[in-house]
Amino acid sequence: MRPFTYERARSPAEAASAAAQTPGARFIAGGTNLLDLMKLQVETPAHLIDVNGVGLDRIEPTPEGGLRVGALVRNTDLAADARVRRDYGVLARALLAGATGQLRNKATTAGNLLQRTRCPYFYDTNMPCNKRRPGSGCAAIGGATRGLAVIGASNACIATHPSDMAVALRALDAVVETVKADGTTRRIPIAEFHRLPGDTPHIETALATGEFITAVTLPRPPGGTQIYRKVRDRASYAFALVSVAAVVQRDGTGRIALGGVAHKPWRVEDAEAELPRGTKPVMAAILADARPTRDNAFKVILAERALASVLVEARN
Ligand code: SF4
């Protein structure tokens, strides 16, 4: 591990200000992804800003009838919250499908959103990777692509986003709240928070330098039957090959977001109009622009079958 300096922030504004003043600084809370990346020298931040002391560890009702989840709320606590279990079941289930109990005890809401890809070439510093080292190339293209994206990829990067929680948040139309170094705040719809890779796969979110996530807001509960189905190589402690976050209403309408298929949680709202007609037309519309490789073409079929099983469960 490379040497780095360290400080503890006492407020969100202080954290954002410290990050803006120190090039190469990173926030650290649970550290469940960042510390691994530092040990492998995939990430070599010059400075760490510990944000565990800034508060933001509460889940509170909003005036609009939703919930405001502080950025430092641990995944375990969010999944166990009675209001989340009752009104946002898809979120509770997605959280419990992620990682392990020990990791969920440490991992935070903001950190979950900011996880880096699990593309194996990203973690191998001997290999070219535009995300790790911009302009160096992409070892995955033409390499082993089984776990990588089937849609929304570019000639620079075909990685997927690893979060389960973010897929559920996409189905719930959550909003990410932030503060910048100058004290200004903003609200970023989850649909706009994660980016597709394009020519700049190292820029993964809409966050500006130093911008600090303070909370995630959930709108009023959408009701319906809420399901998160994750398909993976083993039953625990594995990332999704494909996942489906679904909110299905009694009349057959609903919302569908996919994980494991793209650089961000994948949702095509227009495709949801096809839901009452069944799985095939919905999935054909959601993955209309899919460009799978020979190694990962199975994901397209897997996604369709996962959605079919979710819809059967929702309607019974
Ligand atoms: Fe790097 Fe993306 Fe290529 Fe993986 S797919 S090697 S993360 S540029």
PDB file of C-alpha atoms and ligand atoms in Angstrom:
ATOM      1  CA  MET A   1       0.000   0.000   0.000  1.00  0.00           C
ATOM      2  CA  ARG A   2       1.270   3.492  -0.849  1.00  0.00           C
ATOM      3  CA  PRO A   3       1.651   6.047   1.983  1.00  0.00           C
ATOM      4  CA  PHE A   4      -1.196   8.500   2.403  1.00  0.00           C
ATOM      5  CA  THR A   5      -2.229  11.246   4.779  1.00  0.00           C
ATOM      6  CA  TYR A   6      -5.430  11.068   6.816  1.00  0.00           C
ATOM      7  CA  GLU A   7      -7.897  13.415   8.456  1.00  0.00           C
ATOM      8  CA  ARG A   8     -11.289  13.176  10.128  1.00  0.00           C
ATOM      9  CA  ALA A   9     -14.056  15.480   8.889  1.00  0.00           C
ATOM     10  CA  ARG A  10     -16.584  16.770  11.441  1.00  0.00           C
ATOM     11  CA  SER A  11     -19.329  17.872   9.036  1.00  0.00           C
ATOM     12  CA  PRO A  12     -20.401  17.220   5.429  1.00  0.00           C
ATOM     13  CA  ALA A  13     -19.334  20.741   4.416  1.00  0.00           C
ATOM     14  CA  GLU A  14     -15.921  20.211   6.016  1.00  0.00           C
ATOM     15  CA  ALA A  15     -15.538  16.920   4.158  1.00  0.00           C
ATOM     16  CA  ALA A  16     -16.417  18.497   0.805  1.00  0.00           C
ATOM     17  CA  SER A  17     -14.112  21.431   1.440  1.00  0.00           C
ATOM     18  CA  ALA A  18     -11.198  19.167   2.425  1.00  0.00           C
ATOM     19  CA  ALA A  19     -11.677  17.054  -0.706  1.00  0.00           C
ATOM     20  CA  ALA A  20     -11.741  20.093  -2.977  1.00  0.00           C
ATOM     21  CA  GLN A  21      -8.516  21.417  -1.438  1.00  0.00           C
ATOM     22  CA  THR A  22      -6.540  18.173  -1.762  1.00  0.00           C
ATOM     23  CA  PRO A  23      -6.056  16.731  -5.260  1.00  0.00           C
ATOM     24  CA  GLY A  24      -6.370  12.966  -5.239  1.00  0.00           C
ATOM     25  CA  ALA A  25      -8.234  12.837  -1.911  1.00  0.00           C
ATOM     26  CA  ARG A  26     -10.866  10.161  -1.303  1.00  0.00           C
ATOM     27  CA  PHE A  27     -13.628   9.916   1.279  1.00  0.00           C
ATOM     28  CA  ILE A  28     -13.594   6.804   3.421  1.00  0.00           C
ATOM     29  CA  ALA A  29     -16.436   5.427   5.561  1.00  0.00           C
ATOM     30  CA  GLY A  30     -16.886   1.640   5.666  1.00  0.00           C
ATOM     31  CA  GLY A  31     -13.925   1.163   3.351  1.00  0.00           C
ATOM     32  CA  THR A  32     -15.272  -2.187   2.146  1.00  0.00           C
ATOM     33  CA  ASN A  33     -14.253  -1.499  -1.463  1.00  0.00           C
ATOM     34  CA  LEU A  34     -11.676   1.292  -1.201  1.00  0.00           C
ATOM     35  CA  LEU A  35      -9.300  -0.531   1.172  1.00  0.00           C
ATOM     36  CA  ASP A  36      -9.169  -3.558  -1.145  1.00  0.00           C
ATOM     37  CA  LEU A  37      -8.425  -1.270  -4.069  1.00  0.00           C
ATOM     38  CA  MET A  38      -5.660   0.471  -2.105  1.00  0.00           C
ATOM     39  CA  LYS A  39      -4.039  -2.814  -1.074  1.00  0.00           C
ATOM     40  CA  LEU A  40      -3.926  -3.815  -4.746  1.00  0.00           C
ATOM     41  CA  GLN A  41      -2.736  -0.308  -5.738  1.00  0.00           C
ATOM     42  CA  VAL A  42      -5.646  -0.024  -8.121  1.00  0.00           C
ATOM     43  CA  GLU A  43      -6.383   3.176  -6.224  1.00  0.00           C
ATOM     44  CA  THR A  44      -3.552   5.183  -4.666  1.00  0.00           C
ATOM     45  CA  PRO A  45      -5.161   8.212  -3.005  1.00  0.00           C
ATOM     46  CA  ALA A  46      -2.699  10.695  -1.531  1.00  0.00           C
ATOM     47  CA  HIS A  47      -5.131  11.658   1.203  1.00  0.00           C
ATOM     48  CA  LEU A  48      -8.072   9.998   2.980  1.00  0.00           C
ATOM     49  CA  ILE A  49     -10.912  11.962   4.560  1.00  0.00           C
ATOM     50  CA  ASP A  50     -12.648   9.844   7.174  1.00  0.00           C
ATOM     51  CA  VAL A  51     -16.337  10.810   7.127  1.00  0.00           C
ATOM     52  CA  ASN A  52     -17.564   8.446   9.828  1.00  0.00           C
ATOM     53  CA  GLY A  53     -17.929  11.350  12.277  1.00  0.00           C
ATOM     54  CA  VAL A  54     -20.127  13.664  10.198  1.00  0.00           C
ATOM     55  CA  GLY A  55     -23.484  12.301  11.412  1.00  0.00           C
ATOM     56  CA  LEU A  56     -25.828  11.397   8.519  1.00  0.00           C
ATOM     57  CA  ASP A  57     -26.608   8.044  10.107  1.00  0.00           C
ATOM     58  CA  ARG A  58     -30.370   8.417  10.467  1.00  0.00           C
ATOM     59  CA  ILE A  59     -33.408   7.380   8.443  1.00  0.00           C
ATOM     60  CA  GLU A  60     -36.108  10.036   8.666  1.00  0.00           C
ATOM     61  CA  PRO A  61     -39.554  10.577   7.136  1.00  0.00           C
ATOM     62  CA  THR A  62     -39.841  13.338   4.535  1.00  0.00           C
ATOM     63  CA  PRO A  63     -42.724  15.848   4.361  1.00  0.00           C
ATOM     64  CA  GLU A  64     -43.697  14.228   1.028  1.00  0.00           C
ATOM     65  CA  GLY A  65     -44.326  10.855   2.661  1.00  0.00           C
ATOM     66  CA  GLY A  66     -41.044   9.209   1.719  1.00  0.00           C
ATOM     67  CA  LEU A  67     -37.842   8.468   3.606  1.00  0.00           C
ATOM     68  CA  ARG A  68     -34.525  10.306   3.755  1.00  0.00           C
ATOM     69  CA  VAL A  69     -31.665   7.870   4.267  1.00  0.00           C
ATOM     70  CA  GLY A  70     -28.462   9.438   5.592  1.00  0.00           C
ATOM     71  CA  ALA A  71     -25.337   8.713   3.577  1.00  0.00           C
ATOM     72  CA  LEU A  72     -23.684   6.950   6.509  1.00  0.00           C
ATOM     73  CA  VAL A  73     -26.583   4.584   7.278  1.00  0.00           C
ATOM     74  CA  ARG A  74     -25.105   1.099   7.181  1.00  0.00           C
ATOM     75  CA  ASN A  75     -26.548  -1.416   4.728  1.00  0.00           C
ATOM     76  CA  THR A  76     -27.551  -3.734   7.588  1.00  0.00           C
ATOM     77  CA  ASP A  77     -29.486  -0.992   9.363  1.00  0.00           C
ATOM     78  CA  LEU A  78     -31.223   0.147   6.186  1.00  0.00           C
ATOM     79  CA  ALA A  79     -32.305  -3.402   5.306  1.00  0.00           C
ATOM     80  CA  ALA A  80     -33.603  -3.952   8.854  1.00  0.00           C
ATOM     81  CA  ASP A  81     -35.542  -0.689   9.182  1.00  0.00           C
ATOM     82  CA  ALA A  82     -39.236  -1.507   9.684  1.00  0.00           C
ATOM     83  CA  ARG A  83     -40.378   1.247   7.313  1.00  0.00           C
ATOM     84  CA  VAL A  84     -38.034   0.049   4.567  1.00  0.00           C
ATOM     85  CA  ARG A  85     -39.120  -3.568   5.041  1.00  0.00           C
ATOM     86  CA  ARG A  86     -42.810  -2.586   4.911  1.00  0.00           C
ATOM     87  CA  ASP A  87     -42.843   0.069   2.156  1.00  0.00           C
ATOM     88  CA  TYR A  88     -39.696  -0.493   0.095  1.00  0.00           C
ATOM     89  CA  GLY A  89     -39.330  -4.265   0.093  1.00  0.00           C
ATOM     90  CA  VAL A  90     -37.375  -4.254  -3.164  1.00  0.00           C
ATOM     91  CA  LEU A  91     -34.689  -2.179  -1.449  1.00  0.00           C
ATOM     92  CA  ALA A  92     -34.502  -4.351   1.663  1.00  0.00           C
ATOM     93  CA  ARG A  93     -34.215  -7.477  -0.489  1.00  0.00           C
ATOM     94  CA  ALA A  94     -31.539  -5.965  -2.750  1.00  0.00           C
ATOM     95  CA  LEU A  95     -29.465  -4.964   0.274  1.00  0.00           C
ATOM     96  CA  LEU A  96     -29.683  -8.431   1.795  1.00  0.00           C
ATOM     97  CA  ALA A  97     -28.657  -9.974  -1.546  1.00  0.00           C
ATOM     98  CA  GLY A  98     -25.393  -8.012  -1.452  1.00  0.00           C
ATOM     99  CA  ALA A  99     -22.059  -9.044   0.055  1.00  0.00           C
ATOM    100  CA  THR A 100     -22.078 -10.724   3.496  1.00  0.00           C
ATOM    101  CA  GLY A 101     -23.394  -9.843   6.939  1.00  0.00           C
ATOM    102  CA  GLN A 102     -20.014  -8.524   8.080  1.00  0.00           C
ATOM    103  CA  LEU A 103     -19.609  -6.335   5.007  1.00  0.00           C
ATOM    104  CA  ARG A 104     -23.158  -5.020   5.253  1.00  0.00           C
ATOM    105  CA  ASN A 105     -22.470  -4.031   8.862  1.00  0.00           C
ATOM    106  CA  LYS A 106     -19.720  -1.683   7.639  1.00  0.00           C
ATOM    107  CA  ALA A 107     -20.879  -0.669   4.156  1.00  0.00           C
ATOM    108  CA  THR A 108     -22.735   2.640   3.885  1.00  0.00           C
ATOM    109  CA  THR A 109     -25.517   3.923   1.668  1.00  0.00           C
ATOM    110  CA  ALA A 110     -23.251   6.397  -0.154  1.00  0.00           C
ATOM    111  CA  GLY A 111     -20.392   3.937  -0.422  1.00  0.00           C
ATOM    112  CA  ASN A 112     -22.675   1.333  -1.959  1.00  0.00           C
ATOM    113  CA  LEU A 113     -23.544   3.782  -4.739  1.00  0.00           C
ATOM    114  CA  LEU A 114     -19.870   4.533  -5.323  1.00  0.00           C
ATOM    115  CA  GLN A 115     -18.593   0.956  -5.588  1.00  0.00           C
ATOM    116  CA  ARG A 116     -16.146   0.386  -8.422  1.00  0.00           C
ATOM    117  CA  THR A 117     -16.663  -2.278 -11.064  1.00  0.00           C
ATOM    118  CA  ARG A 118     -15.600  -5.879 -10.460  1.00  0.00           C
ATOM    119  CA  CYS A 119     -14.207  -6.245 -13.986  1.00  0.00           C
ATOM    120  CA  PRO A 120     -11.221  -8.578 -13.372  1.00  0.00           C
ATOM    121  CA  TYR A 121      -8.918  -6.519 -15.590  1.00  0.00           C
ATOM    122  CA  PHE A 122      -9.642  -3.405 -13.537  1.00  0.00           C
ATOM    123  CA  TYR A 123      -8.127  -5.191 -10.529  1.00  0.00           C
ATOM    124  CA  ASP A 124      -5.045  -6.441 -12.412  1.00  0.00           C
ATOM    125  CA  THR A 125      -2.579  -3.573 -12.583  1.00  0.00           C
ATOM    126  CA  ASN A 126      -0.520  -5.444 -15.188  1.00  0.00           C
ATOM    127  CA  MET A 127      -3.355  -5.125 -17.710  1.00  0.00           C
ATOM    128  CA  PRO A 128      -4.494  -2.085 -19.703  1.00  0.00           C
ATOM    129  CA  CYS A 129      -7.695  -0.545 -18.364  1.00  0.00           C
ATOM    130  CA  ASN A 130      -9.168   2.790 -19.416  1.00  0.00           C
ATOM    131  CA  LYS A 131     -11.094   3.022 -16.181  1.00  0.00           C
ATOM    132  CA  ARG A 132      -8.031   2.555 -13.978  1.00  0.00           C
ATOM    133  CA  ARG A 133      -5.597   4.383 -16.279  1.00  0.00           C
ATOM    134  CA  PRO A 134      -7.350   6.567 -18.868  1.00  0.00           C
ATOM    135  CA  GLY A 135      -6.065   6.028 -22.401  1.00  0.00           C
ATOM    136  CA  SER A 136      -4.298   2.739 -21.648  1.00  0.00           C
ATOM    137  CA  GLY A 137      -6.815   0.543 -23.492  1.00  0.00           C
ATOM    138  CA  CYS A 138      -9.304  -2.117 -22.434  1.00  0.00           C
ATOM    139  CA  ALA A 139      -8.064  -5.640 -21.831  1.00  0.00           C
ATOM    140  CA  ALA A 140     -11.610  -6.919 -21.485  1.00  0.00           C
ATOM    141  CA  ILE A 141     -12.517  -6.198 -25.110  1.00  0.00           C
ATOM    142  CA  GLY A 142     -11.474  -9.375 -26.847  1.00  0.00           C
ATOM    143  CA  GLY A 143     -10.747 -10.960 -23.466  1.00  0.00           C
ATOM    144  CA  ALA A 144     -12.898 -12.802 -20.939  1.00  0.00           C
ATOM    145  CA  THR A 145     -16.242 -11.028 -20.970  1.00  0.00           C
ATOM    146  CA  ARG A 146     -18.593 -13.452 -19.235  1.00  0.00           C
ATOM    147  CA  GLY A 147     -19.437 -11.088 -16.373  1.00  0.00           C
ATOM    148  CA  LEU A 148     -19.355  -7.860 -18.350  1.00  0.00           C
ATOM    149  CA  ALA A 149     -21.919  -5.578 -19.987  1.00  0.00           C
ATOM    150  CA  VAL A 150     -24.338  -6.517 -22.738  1.00  0.00           C
ATOM    151  CA  ILE A 151     -25.782  -3.035 -23.220  1.00  0.00           C
ATOM    152  CA  GLY A 152     -24.689   0.590 -22.911  1.00  0.00           C
ATOM    153  CA  ALA A 153     -20.998  -0.259 -23.312  1.00  0.00           C
ATOM    154  CA  SER A 154     -18.473   1.623 -25.458  1.00  0.00           C
ATOM    155  CA  ASN A 155     -15.252   0.975 -27.347  1.00  0.00           C
ATOM    156  CA  ALA A 156     -13.426   2.184 -24.242  1.00  0.00           C
ATOM    157  CA  CYS A 157     -15.095   0.047 -21.542  1.00  0.00           C
ATOM    158  CA  ILE A 158     -17.581  -2.811 -21.220  1.00  0.00           C
ATOM    159  CA  ALA A 159     -17.689  -3.029 -17.417  1.00  0.00           C
ATOM    160  CA  THR A 160     -20.808  -3.416 -15.278  1.00  0.00           C
ATOM    161  CA  HIS A 161     -21.837  -1.665 -12.082  1.00  0.00           C
ATOM    162  CA  PRO A 162     -21.770  -4.096  -9.144  1.00  0.00           C
ATOM    163  CA  SER A 163     -24.324  -2.608  -6.734  1.00  0.00           C
ATOM    164  CA  ASP A 164     -27.572  -4.394  -5.915  1.00  0.00           C
ATOM    165  CA  MET A 165     -28.883  -1.487  -3.844  1.00  0.00           C
ATOM    166  CA  ALA A 166     -28.566   0.943  -6.759  1.00  0.00           C
ATOM    167  CA  VAL A 167     -30.745  -1.266  -8.975  1.00  0.00           C
ATOM    168  CA  ALA A 168     -33.540  -1.156  -6.405  1.00  0.00           C
ATOM    169  CA  LEU A 169     -33.102   2.602  -5.988  1.00  0.00           C
ATOM    170  CA  ARG A 170     -33.475   2.993  -9.762  1.00  0.00           C
ATOM    171  CA  ALA A 171     -36.795   1.140  -9.655  1.00  0.00           C
ATOM    172  CA  LEU A 172     -37.877   3.362  -6.758  1.00  0.00           C
ATOM    173  CA  ASP A 173     -36.882   6.652  -8.482  1.00  0.00           C
ATOM    174  CA  ALA A 174     -34.641   7.644  -5.576  1.00  0.00           C
ATOM    175  CA  VAL A 175     -32.806  10.971  -5.454  1.00  0.00           C
ATOM    176  CA  VAL A 176     -29.194  11.492  -4.338  1.00  0.00           C
ATOM    177  CA  GLU A 177     -28.567  14.592  -2.219  1.00  0.00           C
ATOM    178  CA  THR A 178     -25.127  16.213  -2.152  1.00  0.00           C
ATOM    179  CA  VAL A 179     -23.140  19.167  -0.862  1.00  0.00           C
ATOM    180  CA  LYS A 180     -20.291  20.841  -2.724  1.00  0.00           C
ATOM    181  CA  ALA A 181     -17.194  22.513  -1.355  1.00  0.00           C
ATOM    182  CA  ASP A 182     -18.797  25.964  -1.692  1.00  0.00           C
ATOM    183  CA  GLY A 183     -21.696  24.819   0.492  1.00  0.00           C
ATOM    184  CA  THR A 184     -24.250  24.557  -2.318  1.00  0.00           C
ATOM    185  CA  THR A 185     -26.457  21.510  -2.322  1.00  0.00           C
ATOM    186  CA  ARG A 186     -28.174  19.650  -5.117  1.00  0.00           C
ATOM    187  CA  ARG A 187     -30.490  16.722  -5.739  1.00  0.00           C
ATOM    188  CA  ILE A 188     -29.542  14.252  -8.465  1.00  0.00           C
ATOM    189  CA  PRO A 189     -32.168  11.766  -9.715  1.00  0.00           C
ATOM    190  CA  ILE A 190     -30.725   8.260  -9.495  1.00  0.00           C
ATOM    191  CA  ALA A 191     -31.281   7.882 -13.263  1.00  0.00           C
ATOM    192  CA  GLU A 192     -28.692  10.618 -13.817  1.00  0.00           C
ATOM    193  CA  PHE A 193     -26.303   9.708 -11.013  1.00  0.00           C
ATOM    194  CA  HIS A 194     -24.366   6.867 -12.684  1.00  0.00           C
ATOM    195  CA  ARG A 195     -22.903   7.420 -16.163  1.00  0.00           C
ATOM    196  CA  LEU A 196     -22.396   5.195 -19.159  1.00  0.00           C
ATOM    197  CA  PRO A 197     -18.700   4.701 -19.998  1.00  0.00           C
ATOM    198  CA  GLY A 198     -18.454   6.528 -23.345  1.00  0.00           C
ATOM    199  CA  ASP A 199     -14.896   7.768 -23.893  1.00  0.00           C
ATOM    200  CA  THR A 200     -14.375   8.498 -20.195  1.00  0.00           C
ATOM    201  CA  PRO A 201     -15.085   5.312 -18.217  1.00  0.00           C
ATOM    202  CA  HIS A 202     -13.025   6.633 -15.285  1.00  0.00           C
ATOM    203  CA  ILE A 203     -15.776   9.222 -14.675  1.00  0.00           C
ATOM    204  CA  GLU A 204     -18.487   7.048 -13.190  1.00  0.00           C
ATOM    205  CA  THR A 205     -20.956   9.445 -11.606  1.00  0.00           C
ATOM    206  CA  ALA A 206     -22.393  12.943 -11.959  1.00  0.00           C
ATOM    207  CA  LEU A 207     -20.480  14.075  -8.850  1.00  0.00           C
ATOM    208  CA  ALA A 208     -18.095  17.040  -9.195  1.00  0.00           C
ATOM    209  CA  THR A 209     -14.660  16.970  -7.561  1.00  0.00           C
ATOM    210  CA  GLY A 210     -15.113  17.050  -3.803  1.00  0.00           C
ATOM    211  CA  GLU A 211     -18.912  16.809  -3.992  1.00  0.00           C
ATOM    212  CA  PHE A 212     -20.123  14.805  -1.027  1.00  0.00           C
ATOM    213  CA  ILE A 213     -23.239  12.628  -0.850  1.00  0.00           C
ATOM    214  CA  THR A 214     -25.333  13.519   2.194  1.00  0.00           C
ATOM    215  CA  ALA A 215     -28.450  11.366   1.719  1.00  0.00           C
ATOM    216  CA  VAL A 216     -30.615   9.297  -0.563  1.00  0.00           C
ATOM    217  CA  THR A 217     -34.287  10.236  -0.636  1.00  0.00           C
ATOM    218  CA  LEU A 218     -36.988   7.687  -1.383  1.00  0.00           C
ATOM    219  CA  PRO A 219     -40.248   9.086  -2.802  1.00  0.00           C
ATOM    220  CA  ARG A 220     -43.606   8.031  -1.393  1.00  0.00           C
ATOM    221  CA  PRO A 221     -43.918   4.232  -1.274  1.00  0.00           C
ATOM    222  CA  PRO A 222     -44.971   2.917  -4.702  1.00  0.00           C
ATOM    223  CA  GLY A 223     -47.001   0.039  -3.258  1.00  0.00           C
ATOM    224  CA  GLY A 224     -47.437  -3.078  -5.363  1.00  0.00           C
ATOM    225  CA  THR A 225     -45.506  -6.296  -5.042  1.00  0.00           C
ATOM    226  CA  GLN A 226     -41.797  -5.613  -4.747  1.00  0.00           C
ATOM    227  CA  ILE A 227     -39.244  -8.251  -5.671  1.00  0.00           C
ATOM    228  CA  TYR A 228     -35.474  -8.330  -6.121  1.00  0.00           C
ATOM    229  CA  ARG A 229     -34.213 -11.406  -7.959  1.00  0.00           C
ATOM    230  CA  LYS A 230     -30.446 -11.871  -8.184  1.00  0.00           C
ATOM    231  CA  VAL A 231     -28.905 -14.602 -10.332  1.00  0.00           C
ATOM    232  CA  ARG A 232     -25.268 -15.377  -9.560  1.00  0.00           C
ATOM    233  CA  ASP A 233     -22.695 -18.133  -9.655  1.00  0.00           C
ATOM    234  CA  ARG A 234     -23.168 -19.105  -5.998  1.00  0.00           C
ATOM    235  CA  ALA A 235     -25.853 -18.474  -3.428  1.00  0.00           C
ATOM    236  CA  SER A 236     -23.924 -15.974  -1.311  1.00  0.00           C
ATOM    237  CA  TYR A 237     -21.126 -13.418  -1.570  1.00  0.00           C
ATOM    238  CA  ALA A 238     -21.148 -13.112  -5.339  1.00  0.00           C
ATOM    239  CA  PHE A 239     -22.002 -10.275  -7.685  1.00  0.00           C
ATOM    240  CA  ALA A 240     -25.016 -10.490  -9.981  1.00  0.00           C
ATOM    241  CA  LEU A 241     -24.736 -12.017 -13.406  1.00  0.00           C
ATOM    242  CA  VAL A 242     -28.198 -10.562 -13.844  1.00  0.00           C
ATOM    243  CA  SER A 243     -30.603  -9.050 -11.357  1.00  0.00           C
ATOM    244  CA  VAL A 244     -34.161  -7.758 -11.603  1.00  0.00           C
ATOM    245  CA  ALA A 245     -35.698  -5.127  -9.327  1.00  0.00           C
ATOM    246  CA  ALA A 246     -39.442  -5.079  -9.845  1.00  0.00           C
ATOM    247  CA  VAL A 247     -42.407  -3.133  -8.501  1.00  0.00           C
ATOM    248  CA  VAL A 248     -45.545  -4.718  -9.954  1.00  0.00           C
ATOM    249  CA  GLN A 249     -49.047  -3.344  -9.381  1.00  0.00           C
ATOM    250  CA  ARG A 250     -52.283  -5.356  -9.270  1.00  0.00           C
ATOM    251  CA  ASP A 251     -53.313  -4.134 -12.741  1.00  0.00           C
ATOM    252  CA  GLY A 252     -50.099  -5.533 -14.226  1.00  0.00           C
ATOM    253  CA  THR A 253     -48.310  -2.202 -14.646  1.00  0.00           C
ATOM    254  CA  GLY A 254     -45.033  -1.634 -12.904  1.00  0.00           C
ATOM    255  CA  ARG A 255     -41.367  -0.726 -12.963  1.00  0.00           C
ATOM    256  CA  ILE A 256     -38.406  -2.899 -13.897  1.00  0.00           C
ATOM    257  CA  ALA A 257     -34.676  -2.211 -13.436  1.00  0.00           C
ATOM    258  CA  LEU A 258     -31.881  -4.613 -14.317  1.00  0.00           C
ATOM    259  CA  GLY A 259     -28.495  -5.103 -12.681  1.00  0.00           C
ATOM    260  CA  GLY A 260     -25.411  -6.919 -13.972  1.00  0.00           C
ATOM    261  CA  VAL A 261     -25.998  -5.935 -17.603  1.00  0.00           C
ATOM    262  CA  ALA A 262     -24.621  -2.398 -17.934  1.00  0.00           C
ATOM    263  CA  HIS A 263     -22.300   0.284 -16.533  1.00  0.00           C
ATOM    264  CA  LYS A 264     -25.252   1.573 -14.491  1.00  0.00           C
ATOM    265  CA  PRO A 265     -28.571   0.183 -13.253  1.00  0.00           C
ATOM    266  CA  TRP A 266     -30.535  -0.341 -16.452  1.00  0.00           C
ATOM    267  CA  ARG A 267     -34.107   0.843 -16.727  1.00  0.00           C
ATOM    268  CA  VAL A 268     -36.088   1.763 -19.855  1.00  0.00           C
ATOM    269  CA  GLU A 269     -39.311   3.414 -18.699  1.00  0.00           C
ATOM    270  CA  ASP A 270     -40.947   3.186 -22.148  1.00  0.00           C
ATOM    271  CA  ALA A 271     -40.544  -0.595 -22.074  1.00  0.00           C
ATOM    272  CA  GLU A 272     -42.666  -0.814 -18.921  1.00  0.00           C
ATOM    273  CA  ALA A 273     -45.794  -0.059 -20.979  1.00  0.00           C
ATOM    274  CA  GLU A 274     -45.353  -3.584 -22.344  1.00  0.00           C
ATOM    275  CA  LEU A 275     -45.561  -5.180 -18.887  1.00  0.00           C
ATOM    276  CA  PRO A 276     -49.232  -6.248 -19.080  1.00  0.00           C
ATOM    277  CA  ARG A 277     -48.350  -8.103 -22.319  1.00  0.00           C
ATOM    278  CA  GLY A 278     -45.787 -10.331 -20.619  1.00  0.00           C
ATOM    279  CA  THR A 279     -42.078 -10.924 -20.391  1.00  0.00           C
ATOM    280  CA  LYS A 280     -40.914 -11.174 -23.985  1.00  0.00           C
ATOM    281  CA  PRO A 281     -42.111  -7.782 -25.262  1.00  0.00           C
ATOM    282  CA  VAL A 282     -40.843  -6.055 -22.096  1.00  0.00           C
ATOM    283  CA  MET A 283     -37.405  -7.575 -22.266  1.00  0.00           C
ATOM    284  CA  ALA A 284     -37.189  -7.066 -26.022  1.00  0.00           C
ATOM    285  CA  ALA A 285     -37.782  -3.370 -25.412  1.00  0.00           C
ATOM    286  CA  ILE A 286     -35.442  -3.103 -22.392  1.00  0.00           C
ATOM    287  CA  LEU A 287     -32.557  -4.843 -24.163  1.00  0.00           C
ATOM    288  CA  ALA A 288     -33.345  -3.676 -27.710  1.00  0.00           C
ATOM    289  CA  ASP A 289     -29.846  -2.256 -28.162  1.00  0.00           C
ATOM    290  CA  ALA A 290     -27.991  -5.117 -26.472  1.00  0.00           C
ATOM    291  CA  ARG A 291     -24.640  -6.033 -28.038  1.00  0.00           C
ATOM    292  CA  PRO A 292     -23.581  -9.140 -26.125  1.00  0.00           C
ATOM    293  CA  THR A 293     -20.358 -11.015 -26.767  1.00  0.00           C
ATOM    294  CA  ARG A 294     -20.127 -14.750 -27.347  1.00  0.00           C
ATOM    295  CA  ASP A 295     -19.184 -15.162 -23.649  1.00  0.00           C
ATOM    296  CA  ASN A 296     -22.071 -13.188 -22.191  1.00  0.00           C
ATOM    297  CA  ALA A 297     -24.936 -13.666 -24.665  1.00  0.00           C
ATOM    298  CA  PHE A 298     -26.442 -15.941 -22.008  1.00  0.00           C
ATOM    299  CA  LYS A 299     -27.210 -12.831 -19.930  1.00  0.00           C
ATOM    300  CA  VAL A 300     -29.905 -11.741 -22.383  1.00  0.00           C
ATOM    301  CA  ILE A 301     -31.690 -15.077 -21.999  1.00  0.00           C
ATOM    302  CA  LEU A 302     -31.061 -15.128 -18.266  1.00  0.00           C
ATOM    303  CA  ALA A 303     -32.545 -11.644 -17.846  1.00  0.00           C
ATOM    304  CA  GLU A 304     -35.694 -12.666 -19.714  1.00  0.00           C
ATOM    305  CA  ARG A 305     -36.101 -15.802 -17.593  1.00  0.00           C
ATOM    306  CA  ALA A 306     -35.409 -13.923 -14.360  1.00  0.00           C
ATOM    307  CA  LEU A 307     -38.067 -11.371 -15.259  1.00  0.00           C
ATOM    308  CA  ALA A 308     -40.512 -14.143 -16.177  1.00  0.00           C
ATOM    309  CA  SER A 309     -40.084 -15.762 -12.762  1.00  0.00           C
ATOM    310  CA  VAL A 310     -40.452 -12.391 -11.024  1.00  0.00           C
ATOM    311  CA  LEU A 311     -43.710 -11.656 -12.850  1.00  0.00           C
ATOM    312  CA  VAL A 312     -45.102 -15.074 -12.016  1.00  0.00           C
ATOM    313  CA  GLU A 313     -44.270 -14.540  -8.348  1.00  0.00           C
ATOM    314  CA  ALA A 314     -45.720 -11.027  -8.392  1.00  0.00           C
ATOM    315  CA  ARG A 315     -49.017 -12.149  -9.877  1.00  0.00           C
ATOM    316  CA  ASN A 316     -49.549 -15.070  -7.487  1.00  0.00           C
TER     317      ASN A 316
HETATM  318 FE1  SF4 B   1     -11.097  -1.516 -17.595  1.00  0.00          FE
HETATM  319 FE2  SF4 B   1     -13.635  -1.201 -18.346  1.00  0.00          FE
HETATM  320 FE3  SF4 B   1     -11.987  -2.500 -19.903  1.00  0.00          FE
HETATM  321 FE4  SF4 B   1     -12.696  -3.606 -17.583  1.00  0.00          FE
HETATM  322  S1  SF4 B   1     -14.060  -3.193 -19.288  1.00  0.00           S
HETATM  323  S2  SF4 B   1     -10.621  -3.511 -18.489  1.00  0.00           S
HETATM  324  S3  SF4 B   1     -12.919  -1.778 -16.316  1.00  0.00           S
HETATM  325  S4  SF4 B   1     -11.822  -0.340 -19.350  1.00  0.00           S
END
